[in-house]
Coordinates of C-alpha atoms in Angstrom, one line a residue:
Chain A
M1 CA -166.2 -28.1 115.5
P2 CA -165.3 -28.1 111.9
I3 CA -168.1 -28.9 109.4
G4 CA -167.6 -30.2 105.9
G5 CA -169.9 -27.6 104.2
A6 CA -173.5 -27.8 102.9
E7 CA -174.9 -28.6 106.3
D8 CA -178.6 -29.3 106.2
K9 CA -180.6 -26.0 106.7
L10 CA -184.1 -27.1 105.8
G11 CA -184.6 -30.6 107.3
R12 CA -183.5 -32.1 110.6
M13 CA -180.5 -29.7 110.8
T14 CA -178.6 -32.2 112.8
V15 CA -175.3 -30.3 112.6
L16 CA -176.6 -26.8 113.3
R17 CA -178.7 -28.2 116.2
E18 CA -175.4 -29.6 117.6
V19 CA -173.8 -26.2 117.4
V20 CA -176.7 -24.7 119.4
K21 CA -176.7 -27.6 121.9
L22 CA -172.9 -27.2 122.6
A23 CA -173.2 -23.4 122.7
G24 CA -175.7 -23.7 125.6
G25 CA -179.1 -24.2 123.9
P26 CA -181.6 -21.3 124.2
Q27 CA -179.1 -19.4 126.5
A28 CA -176.4 -19.5 123.8
R29 CA -174.8 -16.3 122.6
I30 CA -173.7 -17.0 119.0
V31 CA -171.7 -14.7 116.7
V32 CA -171.7 -15.5 112.9
L33 CA -168.5 -14.5 111.1
S34 CA -169.2 -14.3 107.4
T35 CA -165.9 -12.7 106.1
A36 CA -165.1 -15.8 104.0
S37 CA -168.4 -15.6 102.0
S38 CA -168.9 -13.5 98.9
L39 CA -172.7 -13.5 99.5
G40 CA -172.5 -10.6 102.0
D41 CA -175.5 -9.9 104.1
E42 CA -177.4 -12.7 102.4
I43 CA -175.4 -15.4 104.1
T44 CA -175.2 -13.5 107.5
H45 CA -179.0 -13.1 107.5
A46 CA -179.6 -16.7 106.6
Y47 CA -177.6 -18.0 109.6
L48 CA -179.1 -15.3 111.9
R49 CA -182.5 -16.6 111.0
L50 CA -181.5 -20.3 111.2
F51 CA -180.1 -19.9 114.7
A52 CA -183.1 -17.8 115.8
N53 CA -185.4 -20.5 114.5
L54 CA -183.4 -23.0 116.5
G55 CA -184.3 -21.0 119.6
V56 CA -181.2 -18.8 120.1
Q57 CA -182.2 -15.3 121.0
D58 CA -178.8 -13.8 121.2
V59 CA -177.2 -14.1 117.8
Q60 CA -175.1 -11.4 116.0
G61 CA -173.6 -11.2 112.5
L62 CA -170.0 -10.0 112.1
R63 CA -168.3 -9.3 108.8
P64 CA -164.9 -7.6 109.1
E65 CA -163.7 -6.9 105.5
S66 CA -160.2 -5.7 106.2
R67 CA -157.5 -6.2 108.8
T68 CA -158.3 -2.7 110.1
Q69 CA -162.0 -3.7 110.6
A70 CA -160.7 -7.0 112.2
A71 CA -159.2 -4.8 115.0
D72 CA -162.5 -3.2 115.8
P73 CA -163.2 -3.3 119.6
A74 CA -166.9 -3.8 119.2
I75 CA -166.4 -6.9 117.1
V76 CA -163.8 -8.2 119.5
A77 CA -166.2 -7.6 122.4
A78 CA -169.0 -9.5 120.6
I79 CA -166.7 -12.5 120.3
E80 CA -165.5 -12.1 123.9
R81 CA -169.0 -12.5 125.3
S82 CA -170.1 -15.2 122.9
T83 CA -170.6 -18.9 123.8
A84 CA -170.1 -19.9 120.1
V85 CA -168.3 -18.4 117.1
F86 CA -169.7 -19.8 113.8
M87 CA -167.6 -19.1 110.7
T88 CA -169.4 -19.4 107.3
G89 CA -168.1 -21.0 104.1
G90 CA -166.6 -19.1 101.3
N91 CA -162.9 -18.4 100.6
Q92 CA -160.6 -19.6 103.4
T93 CA -157.7 -17.7 102.0
K94 CA -159.7 -14.4 102.2
L95 CA -160.7 -15.4 105.8
A96 CA -157.1 -16.2 106.8
T97 CA -155.7 -13.1 105.1
L98 CA -158.1 -10.8 106.9
I99 CA -158.3 -12.3 110.4
V100 CA -155.3 -14.5 111.3
G101 CA -153.1 -12.5 113.7
T102 CA -155.6 -9.7 114.1
P103 CA -157.5 -8.9 117.4
V104 CA -160.6 -10.7 115.9
G105 CA -158.4 -13.7 115.1
D106 CA -156.8 -13.6 118.6
A107 CA -160.3 -13.2 120.2
I108 CA -161.5 -16.4 118.5
V109 CA -158.4 -18.3 119.7
R110 CA -159.1 -17.0 123.3
A111 CA -162.8 -17.9 123.0
H112 CA -161.7 -21.4 122.0
R113 CA -159.3 -21.6 125.0
R114 CA -162.0 -20.5 127.5
G115 CA -164.3 -23.3 126.2
A116 CA -166.6 -21.5 123.8
V117 CA -167.6 -23.5 120.7
V118 CA -165.8 -22.5 117.6
A119 CA -167.6 -24.0 114.7
G120 CA -167.0 -23.4 111.0
T121 CA -168.4 -24.8 107.8
S122 CA -166.3 -25.3 104.6
A123 CA -163.8 -22.4 104.6
G124 CA -164.7 -21.9 108.3
A125 CA -163.7 -25.5 108.9
S126 CA -160.4 -25.3 107.1
I127 CA -159.2 -22.2 109.0
C128 CA -159.5 -24.1 112.3
S129 CA -156.2 -26.0 111.6
L130 CA -152.7 -24.5 112.0
L131 CA -151.8 -25.7 108.5
M132 CA -154.8 -24.7 106.5
V133 CA -155.6 -26.1 103.0
S134 CA -155.6 -22.8 101.1
F135 CA -156.4 -24.2 97.6
G136 CA -155.9 -27.2 95.5
T137 CA -157.6 -29.5 92.9
G138 CA -159.8 -32.6 93.2
G139 CA -159.1 -36.2 92.4
T140 CA -158.3 -39.4 94.3
T141 CA -154.7 -39.6 93.2
P142 CA -152.1 -37.6 95.2
K143 CA -150.0 -35.5 92.8
F144 CA -147.3 -32.9 93.0
R145 CA -148.7 -29.4 93.8
I146 CA -152.3 -30.7 94.1
G147 CA -152.8 -28.8 97.3
Q148 CA -151.2 -25.8 99.1
V149 CA -151.3 -24.8 102.7
S150 CA -151.1 -21.5 104.5
Q151 CA -151.5 -20.5 108.2
G152 CA -154.9 -20.9 109.8
L153 CA -156.1 -20.1 113.3
G154 CA -154.4 -23.1 114.8
L155 CA -157.3 -24.2 117.1
V156 CA -156.4 -27.7 115.9
R157 CA -152.6 -27.9 115.8
G158 CA -151.8 -31.5 114.9
A159 CA -154.2 -32.0 111.9
I160 CA -154.9 -30.5 108.5
I161 CA -158.7 -30.2 107.9
D162 CA -160.3 -30.5 104.5
Q163 CA -164.0 -30.2 103.7
H164 CA -166.6 -31.2 101.0
F165 CA -164.4 -34.2 101.2
T166 CA -166.0 -37.0 99.3
Q167 CA -168.4 -34.7 97.4
R168 CA -165.5 -32.9 95.8
N169 CA -163.2 -35.9 95.9
R170 CA -160.3 -34.3 97.8
F171 CA -158.6 -37.6 98.8
G172 CA -155.6 -36.9 96.6
R173 CA -154.8 -33.5 97.9
L174 CA -155.1 -34.4 101.5
L175 CA -152.9 -37.5 101.0
A176 CA -150.3 -35.3 99.2
L177 CA -150.3 -32.9 102.1
I178 CA -150.0 -35.7 104.7
A179 CA -147.0 -37.1 102.7
A180 CA -145.4 -33.6 102.9
N181 CA -146.4 -33.1 106.5
P182 CA -146.4 -36.6 108.1
G183 CA -146.4 -35.1 111.6
Q184 CA -150.0 -33.9 110.9
L185 CA -153.1 -36.0 110.7
G186 CA -155.4 -35.4 107.7
I187 CA -159.1 -34.9 108.6
G188 CA -161.4 -34.9 105.6
I189 CA -165.0 -33.9 106.4
D190 CA -168.0 -34.7 104.2
E191 CA -170.8 -32.3 103.5
D192 CA -173.5 -32.1 106.2
T193 CA -171.1 -33.7 108.6
A194 CA -169.2 -32.3 111.6
A195 CA -166.1 -33.3 113.6
V196 CA -166.8 -32.3 117.1
I197 CA -163.4 -32.0 118.8
S198 CA -163.3 -32.0 122.6
P199 CA -160.7 -30.1 124.6
E200 CA -159.0 -33.4 125.3
G201 CA -158.6 -34.0 121.5
R202 CA -161.4 -36.5 121.0
L203 CA -163.1 -36.2 117.7
E204 CA -166.8 -37.3 117.5
V205 CA -168.6 -37.5 114.1
K206 CA -172.0 -36.0 113.7
G207 CA -174.2 -35.7 110.7
R208 CA -174.9 -37.6 107.5
G209 CA -171.5 -38.4 105.9
V210 CA -168.2 -39.6 107.1
V211 CA -165.0 -38.1 108.4
T212 CA -161.9 -39.7 106.8
I213 CA -158.7 -39.6 108.7
F214 CA -155.2 -40.1 107.2
D215 CA -152.3 -40.9 109.6
G216 CA -148.9 -40.5 108.0
A217 CA -146.8 -41.4 111.0
D218 CA -145.3 -44.5 109.4
V219 CA -145.3 -43.2 105.8
T220 CA -142.6 -43.9 103.3
T221 CA -142.7 -41.5 100.3
T222 CA -140.7 -40.1 97.5
A223 CA -143.2 -37.2 97.1
Y224 CA -140.2 -34.8 97.4
T225 CA -138.8 -36.0 94.0
A226 CA -142.0 -35.5 92.0
T227 CA -142.6 -32.9 89.4
G228 CA -145.3 -31.8 87.0
S229 CA -148.5 -33.8 87.4
Q230 CA -146.8 -37.1 88.4
P231 CA -148.7 -39.2 90.9
L232 CA -146.9 -39.5 94.2
M233 CA -145.5 -42.6 95.8
I234 CA -147.0 -42.7 99.3
S235 CA -146.8 -46.0 101.2
G236 CA -148.2 -46.8 104.7
V237 CA -150.8 -44.2 105.3
K238 CA -153.2 -45.4 107.9
M239 CA -156.8 -44.6 107.0
H240 CA -160.0 -44.4 109.1
T241 CA -163.5 -43.9 107.7
L242 CA -165.8 -42.7 110.4
P243 CA -169.5 -42.3 110.2
R244 CA -171.7 -40.6 112.9
G245 CA -171.2 -41.7 116.4
A246 CA -167.6 -42.8 115.9
V247 CA -165.0 -41.3 118.4
F248 CA -161.4 -41.0 117.5
D249 CA -158.5 -39.8 119.7
L250 CA -156.4 -37.3 117.8
H251 CA -153.5 -37.7 120.3
T252 CA -153.2 -41.5 120.3
R253 CA -154.5 -41.6 116.7
T254 CA -156.8 -44.5 117.5
L255 CA -160.5 -45.3 117.3
V256 CA -162.0 -45.0 120.8
A257 CA -165.6 -46.0 120.2
A258 CA -168.2 -46.5 117.5
P259 CA -171.9 -47.6 117.6
G260 CA -172.1 -51.3 117.7
L261 CA -168.5 -51.8 118.6
S262 CA -167.5 -53.5 121.9
D263 CA -164.4 -52.1 123.6
P264 CA -161.6 -52.8 121.1
G265 CA -159.0 -53.0 124.0
A266 CA -160.9 -55.5 126.2
A267 CA -159.3 -58.9 126.8
P268 CA -161.2 -61.8 125.2
E269 CA -163.1 -64.0 127.6
I270 CA -163.2 -67.8 127.4
A271 CA -166.4 -69.3 128.8
T272 CA -166.7 -72.6 130.6
V273 CA -169.7 -74.6 131.8
A274 CA -169.1 -73.1 135.3
D275 CA -170.0 -69.7 133.9
V276 CA -173.6 -70.8 132.8
P277 CA -176.2 -69.6 135.3
E278 CA -178.2 -72.3 137.0
G279 CA -181.5 -73.2 135.3
T280 CA -180.5 -71.7 131.9
R281 CA -182.4 -73.1 129.0
P282 CA -181.7 -72.4 125.4
R283 CA -184.3 -70.0 124.0
T284 CA -184.5 -71.9 120.7
R285 CA -186.8 -69.5 118.8
R286 CA -184.4 -66.6 119.4
I287 CA -181.4 -68.6 118.5
A288 CA -183.0 -69.9 115.4
A289 CA -183.9 -66.4 114.3
E290 CA -180.3 -65.3 114.5
G291 CA -179.7 -66.4 110.9
R292 CA -181.5 -63.3 109.5
H293 CA -179.5 -60.3 108.5
E294 CA -179.9 -58.0 111.5
T295 CA -180.2 -54.3 111.1
V296 CA -178.6 -51.8 113.6
A297 CA -182.1 -50.9 114.7
E298 CA -183.0 -54.5 115.4
L299 CA -179.7 -55.1 117.3
R300 CA -180.3 -52.0 119.4
H301 CA -183.9 -52.9 120.0
R302 CA -182.9 -56.4 121.1
G303 CA -180.2 -55.0 123.4
Q304 CA -182.8 -52.8 125.0
R305 CA -185.2 -55.7 125.5
R306 CA -182.4 -57.8 126.9
A307 CA -181.4 -55.0 129.3
S308 CA -185.0 -54.5 130.5
S309 CA -185.8 -58.2 130.8
Chain B
M1 CA -150.4 -59.2 85.2
P2 CA -153.7 -57.5 85.9
I3 CA -154.2 -54.2 84.0
G4 CA -156.7 -51.5 85.1
G5 CA -158.4 -51.2 81.7
A6 CA -158.1 -48.7 78.9
E7 CA -154.4 -49.5 78.3
D8 CA -152.9 -47.3 75.6
K9 CA -153.3 -48.8 72.2
L10 CA -152.2 -45.9 70.0
G11 CA -149.2 -44.2 71.6
R12 CA -146.3 -45.7 73.5
M13 CA -148.3 -48.8 74.5
T14 CA -146.2 -49.2 77.6
V15 CA -148.5 -51.8 79.1
L16 CA -149.0 -54.0 76.0
R17 CA -145.3 -53.8 75.3
E18 CA -144.7 -55.2 78.8
V19 CA -147.0 -58.1 78.1
V20 CA -145.0 -58.9 74.9
K21 CA -141.7 -58.5 76.7
L22 CA -142.7 -60.9 79.5
A23 CA -144.2 -63.3 77.1
G24 CA -140.9 -63.7 75.2
G25 CA -140.8 -60.9 72.7
P26 CA -140.9 -61.8 69.0
Q27 CA -140.9 -65.5 70.1
A28 CA -144.0 -65.1 72.2
R29 CA -147.0 -67.3 71.6
I30 CA -150.0 -65.2 72.8
V31 CA -153.7 -66.3 73.0
V32 CA -156.3 -63.5 73.4
L33 CA -159.4 -64.6 75.3
S34 CA -162.3 -62.3 74.6
T35 CA -165.2 -64.0 76.3
A36 CA -165.8 -61.1 78.6
S37 CA -166.4 -58.6 75.9
S38 CA -169.7 -57.9 74.1
L39 CA -167.8 -56.6 71.1
G40 CA -167.2 -60.1 69.6
D41 CA -164.7 -60.3 66.8
E42 CA -164.1 -56.6 66.9
I43 CA -162.2 -56.8 70.1
T44 CA -160.4 -60.0 69.2
H45 CA -159.2 -58.6 65.9
A46 CA -158.1 -55.4 67.6
Y47 CA -155.8 -57.2 70.0
L48 CA -154.6 -59.7 67.3
R49 CA -153.5 -56.7 65.2
L50 CA -152.0 -54.9 68.2
F51 CA -149.8 -57.8 69.2
A52 CA -148.9 -58.5 65.6
N53 CA -147.8 -54.8 65.3
L54 CA -145.7 -55.3 68.4
G55 CA -143.8 -58.0 66.6
V56 CA -145.6 -61.2 67.8
Q57 CA -146.1 -63.6 64.9
D58 CA -147.9 -66.3 66.9
V59 CA -151.1 -64.8 68.3
Q60 CA -154.6 -66.5 68.4
G61 CA -158.0 -65.3 69.4
L62 CA -160.2 -67.6 71.5
R63 CA -163.8 -66.8 72.4
P64 CA -165.6 -69.7 74.2
E65 CA -169.2 -68.6 74.6
S66 CA -170.5 -71.4 76.8
R67 CA -169.1 -73.9 79.4
T68 CA -169.4 -76.6 76.7
Q69 CA -167.2 -74.5 74.4
A70 CA -164.9 -73.9 77.3
A71 CA -164.2 -77.6 77.3
D72 CA -163.1 -77.6 73.7
P73 CA -159.8 -79.5 73.4
A74 CA -158.5 -77.2 70.6
I75 CA -158.9 -74.1 72.8
V76 CA -157.3 -75.9 75.7
A77 CA -154.4 -76.9 73.5
A78 CA -153.9 -73.4 72.3
I79 CA -153.6 -72.2 75.9
E80 CA -151.3 -75.2 76.7
R81 CA -148.7 -74.1 74.1
S82 CA -149.0 -70.3 74.8
T83 CA -146.4 -68.2 76.6
A84 CA -149.1 -65.6 77.4
V85 CA -152.8 -65.6 77.9
F86 CA -154.4 -62.1 77.5
M87 CA -158.0 -61.7 78.8
T88 CA -159.9 -58.7 77.4
G89 CA -162.2 -56.4 79.2
G90 CA -166.0 -56.7 79.3
N91 CA -168.2 -58.4 81.9
Q92 CA -166.2 -60.3 84.5
T93 CA -169.3 -62.1 85.7
K94 CA -169.8 -63.5 82.3
L95 CA -166.2 -64.5 82.0
A96 CA -166.2 -66.2 85.4
T97 CA -169.6 -67.9 84.8
L98 CA -168.3 -69.4 81.5
I99 CA -164.8 -70.4 82.3
V100 CA -164.0 -70.8 86.1
G101 CA -163.8 -74.5 86.7
T102 CA -163.9 -75.5 83.1
P103 CA -161.0 -77.1 81.1
V104 CA -160.2 -73.6 79.7
G105 CA -160.2 -72.1 83.2
D106 CA -158.0 -75.0 84.5
A107 CA -155.7 -74.6 81.5
I108 CA -155.2 -70.9 82.4
V109 CA -154.4 -71.8 86.0
R110 CA -151.9 -74.5 84.8
A111 CA -150.3 -72.0 82.3
H112 CA -149.9 -69.5 85.2
R113 CA -148.2 -72.3 87.3
R114 CA -145.8 -73.2 84.6
G115 CA -144.7 -69.6 84.3
A116 CA -146.7 -68.3 81.3
V117 CA -147.8 -64.7 81.6
V118 CA -151.5 -64.4 82.4
A119 CA -152.5 -60.8 81.7
G120 CA -156.0 -59.3 81.8
T121 CA -157.4 -55.9 81.4
S122 CA -160.5 -54.6 83.3
A123 CA -162.7 -57.7 83.6
G124 CA -159.7 -59.8 82.7
A125 CA -157.8 -58.2 85.6
S126 CA -160.6 -58.8 88.1
I127 CA -160.9 -62.5 87.3
C128 CA -157.3 -63.1 88.3
S129 CA -158.1 -62.9 92.0
L130 CA -159.8 -65.7 94.0
L131 CA -162.4 -63.4 95.4
M132 CA -163.4 -61.4 92.3
V133 CA -165.3 -58.1 92.4
S134 CA -168.3 -59.1 90.4
F135 CA -170.2 -55.8 90.5
G136 CA -170.7 -52.7 92.5
T137 CA -171.1 -49.0 92.4
G138 CA -168.7 -46.0 92.5
G139 CA -167.8 -43.5 95.1
T140 CA -165.2 -42.9 97.7
T141 CA -167.3 -43.8 100.8
P142 CA -167.5 -47.4 101.7
K143 CA -171.2 -48.4 102.1
F144 CA -173.2 -51.5 102.8
R145 CA -173.7 -53.7 99.6
I146 CA -171.6 -51.3 97.5
G147 CA -169.6 -54.2 96.1
Q148 CA -170.1 -57.9 95.7
V149 CA -167.6 -60.7 95.1
S150 CA -167.8 -64.1 93.4
Q151 CA -165.2 -66.7 92.6
G152 CA -162.4 -65.8 90.1
L153 CA -159.6 -67.9 88.7
G154 CA -157.5 -67.6 91.9
L155 CA -154.2 -66.8 90.3
V156 CA -153.9 -64.2 93.0
R157 CA -155.2 -65.7 96.2
G158 CA -154.5 -63.2 98.9
A159 CA -155.8 -60.0 97.2
I160 CA -159.0 -58.7 95.6
I161 CA -158.3 -56.8 92.4
D162 CA -160.3 -53.9 91.2
Q163 CA -159.8 -51.9 88.0
H164 CA -160.5 -48.5 86.4
F165 CA -159.8 -47.6 89.9
T166 CA -159.5 -43.8 90.3
Q167 CA -161.2 -43.1 86.9
R168 CA -164.4 -44.8 88.1
N169 CA -163.7 -43.9 91.8
R170 CA -163.9 -47.4 93.2
F171 CA -162.3 -46.5 96.6
G172 CA -165.4 -47.1 98.5
R173 CA -166.3 -50.5 97.2
L174 CA -162.8 -51.9 97.6
L175 CA -162.6 -50.5 101.2
A176 CA -166.0 -52.1 101.9
L177 CA -164.8 -55.5 100.5
I178 CA -161.5 -55.3 102.6
A179 CA -163.5 -54.6 105.7
A180 CA -165.6 -57.7 105.1
N181 CA -162.5 -59.7 104.0
P182 CA -159.6 -58.4 106.1
G183 CA -157.5 -61.4 105.3
Q184 CA -157.3 -60.1 101.7
L185 CA -155.3 -57.1 100.4
G186 CA -157.2 -54.8 98.1
I187 CA -155.4 -53.9 94.8
G188 CA -157.0 -51.0 92.9
I189 CA -155.4 -50.6 89.4
D190 CA -155.8 -47.4 87.4
E191 CA -156.5 -47.3 83.7
D192 CA -153.4 -47.7 81.4
T193 CA -151.6 -49.2 84.4
A194 CA -150.5 -52.7 85.2
A195 CA -149.6 -54.6 88.3
V196 CA -146.9 -57.1 87.3
I197 CA -146.9 -59.8 89.9
S198 CA -143.9 -62.1 90.1
P199 CA -144.1 -65.8 91.1
E200 CA -142.6 -64.7 94.5
G201 CA -145.5 -62.3 95.1
R202 CA -143.7 -59.0 94.3
L203 CA -146.0 -56.5 92.5
E204 CA -144.3 -53.9 90.3
V205 CA -146.3 -51.0 88.8
K206 CA -146.1 -50.2 85.1
G207 CA -147.8 -47.6 83.1
R208 CA -149.3 -44.2 83.5
G209 CA -151.5 -44.3 86.7
V210 CA -151.1 -45.7 90.2
V211 CA -151.9 -48.9 91.9
T212 CA -153.6 -48.4 95.3
I213 CA -153.3 -51.0 97.9
F214 CA -155.5 -51.4 101.0
D215 CA -154.3 -53.6 103.8
G216 CA -157.0 -54.5 106.4
A217 CA -154.9 -56.7 108.6
D218 CA -155.3 -54.4 111.6
V219 CA -158.8 -53.1 110.8
T220 CA -161.5 -52.4 113.3
T221 CA -164.9 -52.2 111.8
T222 CA -168.7 -52.4 112.4
A223 CA -169.4 -53.0 108.7
Y224 CA -171.4 -56.1 109.7
T225 CA -174.0 -54.0 111.5
A226 CA -174.7 -51.6 108.5
T227 CA -177.9 -51.5 106.5
G228 CA -179.3 -49.6 103.6
S229 CA -176.9 -47.0 102.2
Q230 CA -175.2 -46.3 105.5
P231 CA -171.5 -45.4 105.3
L232 CA -169.3 -48.1 107.0
M233 CA -167.0 -47.5 110.0
I234 CA -163.6 -48.9 108.9
S235 CA -160.7 -47.9 111.1
G236 CA -157.0 -48.7 110.6
V237 CA -156.7 -49.6 106.9
K238 CA -153.2 -49.2 105.7
M239 CA -153.0 -47.6 102.3
H240 CA -150.3 -47.5 99.6
T241 CA -150.4 -45.3 96.5
L242 CA -147.8 -46.7 94.1
P243 CA -146.9 -45.1 90.7
R244 CA -144.7 -46.8 88.1
G245 CA -141.5 -48.4 89.3
A246 CA -142.7 -49.0 92.8
V247 CA -142.4 -52.6 94.0
F248 CA -144.6 -54.0 96.8
D249 CA -144.3 -57.4 98.5
L250 CA -147.8 -59.0 98.7
H251 CA -146.7 -61.5 101.3
T252 CA -145.0 -59.1 103.8
R253 CA -147.4 -56.3 102.7
T254 CA -144.6 -53.8 102.6
L255 CA -143.0 -51.5 100.0
V256 CA -139.8 -53.0 98.7
A257 CA -138.5 -50.3 96.4
A258 CA -139.5 -47.2 94.5
P259 CA -137.6 -44.8 92.1
G260 CA -135.7 -42.2 94.2
L261 CA -136.0 -44.2 97.4
S262 CA -133.0 -45.4 99.3
D263 CA -133.4 -48.8 101.0
P264 CA -136.1 -48.2 103.6
G265 CA -134.6 -51.0 105.9
A266 CA -131.0 -49.8 105.9
A267 CA -129.5 -48.6 109.2
P268 CA -128.7 -44.8 109.3
E269 CA -125.1 -43.8 109.1
I270 CA -123.4 -41.2 111.3
A271 CA -120.5 -39.6 109.5
T272 CA -117.4 -38.3 111.3
V273 CA -114.4 -36.3 110.1
A274 CA -112.5 -39.5 109.8
D275 CA -114.9 -40.6 107.0
V276 CA -113.9 -37.6 104.8
P277 CA -111.5 -38.6 102.0
E278 CA -108.2 -36.9 102.0
G279 CA -108.0 -33.8 99.9
T280 CA -111.8 -33.3 99.6
R281 CA -112.8 -29.7 98.9
P282 CA -116.3 -28.4 98.9
R283 CA -117.6 -27.9 95.4
T284 CA -119.3 -24.7 96.3
R285 CA -121.2 -24.2 93.0
R286 CA -122.9 -27.5 93.2
I287 CA -123.8 -27.0 96.9
A288 CA -125.1 -23.5 96.2
A289 CA -127.3 -24.9 93.4
E290 CA -129.0 -27.4 95.7
G291 CA -131.6 -24.8 96.7
R292 CA -133.5 -25.2 93.5
H293 CA -136.4 -27.6 93.3
E294 CA -134.8 -30.6 91.7
T295 CA -136.7 -32.8 89.3
V296 CA -136.4 -36.6 89.2
A297 CA -134.6 -36.2 85.8
E298 CA -132.1 -33.8 87.3
L299 CA -131.5 -36.1 90.3
R300 CA -131.0 -39.1 88.0
H301 CA -128.7 -37.1 85.7
R302 CA -126.7 -35.9 88.7
G303 CA -126.4 -39.4 90.1
Q304 CA -125.1 -40.7 86.7
R305 CA -122.6 -37.9 86.5
R306 CA -121.4 -38.7 90.0
A307 CA -121.1 -42.4 89.2
S308 CA -119.1 -41.7 86.1
S309 CA -116.8 -39.1 87.6

């Protein structure tokens, strides 16, 4: 469950509540890994309190600060018994340098395999992918050397995850990385937004912003000839802008569902007079009212009334 | 020839030189239409001087300020005899309100049909399309009501043109408009960048930035259910980021050519020993040197050497 950073900590806390829910609610056992952050105990304590306020009794803060510490059996054991690992924001290169390939890193990978929730915000989101965005610069235009990757935890193997996506305008760097790695999807996650990925590879969007997906499978590019700060030629990237509730299949690379969307794969129906139930009369007031712009709430309300009538 | 605004007026003037070249060079007859601008004579005089400095003797400034003035036979006659119409930046809604459907507007459409160059920068670029972006707000995320269209001149009928594209971050509004008008392409043009469109519908990029193309032909969206400032669900937009030299076919919606790109449609070749010319010896120094990162300039230089040897 990668999160795009800056998840709401004071209001509805939609994203953090989702972590708790998936981790087992009040019975959750959450460990907070704050190695990426430079804020030390401050950030650990903040998340301990937040999860406690959300009803989780069993929550522990871990902060290995070296690869030696990241081999500590007590820390590994805490991860082993957890139902969720939450990785804070900060510096993902520090996080990767200190934990990828260590017993702590391996324990997180095993926790993920046995079905524990592995959530991470900002740096903690980036490290979930195999090819991790380690650093780069902002801007909408893809350019040579705008973004670099290094090895992450590999919980998500077919996609590169980027965060603070529209807020820090990271379109260009993710596009450039997809041009160089067209076998990977690009997943750009906004602040206060999460991409909840199921074991089957279905991504569901939660929170306030959008998840932007770039699919470079059919890309034509000359990115490999670029130098300096030249913009890159990248043709044929397929793009998906997904707000909350949208579900995307990372294997088939297609939209599965979204609020207000009928089954995209269903065959169209052609109605004839024979299909009209006996005794049907046009409800002229309802039909006349259709001209208004209808809000999602109204459509939903109307759907419920219809279902219950 | 829509231009994304802020074309270089002091340095190499790549974009303005292209206008002059296409208009016939020193023999060009250029009219500058400055109705969109609020700067009055200042902007007209600036372009008159610029085109004069680029060697054009015959250049006239036109500034109809009402639909009555836009019916003036002298102004229409000036357009009739021109080899290029250059529309300045400013307020494209003012420009459209005052000239679309007037004798001046019709004269520009006829000039375009007979093969004169119709170039426009910023507002003057927007008005080239049939569905013109009339106003909107910035940001990468497509949202409800982020952009509005009204009728432009219709020189480009199958695409909506937006300008100052990455500089003012207009990704979101163009995506939202493509979701609502999936029959149209979206063409986002950067500052100091031009999209030179041939009569056959081939777009070639000139200048410093990129032209971004959105193709919504296969889009799945629930944009029609959105309200307020909700982000829109738009899945399956095909995107093309095209720097200078790239050529895109607006009818087939595919990349045709780009610097450094071999023919994308050519069949792959499989070489056998029989294909090796007699007496060939490996040029080991050249092969060993291949490991370096090669710049475009180096590749081009090498190609020329090879061609001449």
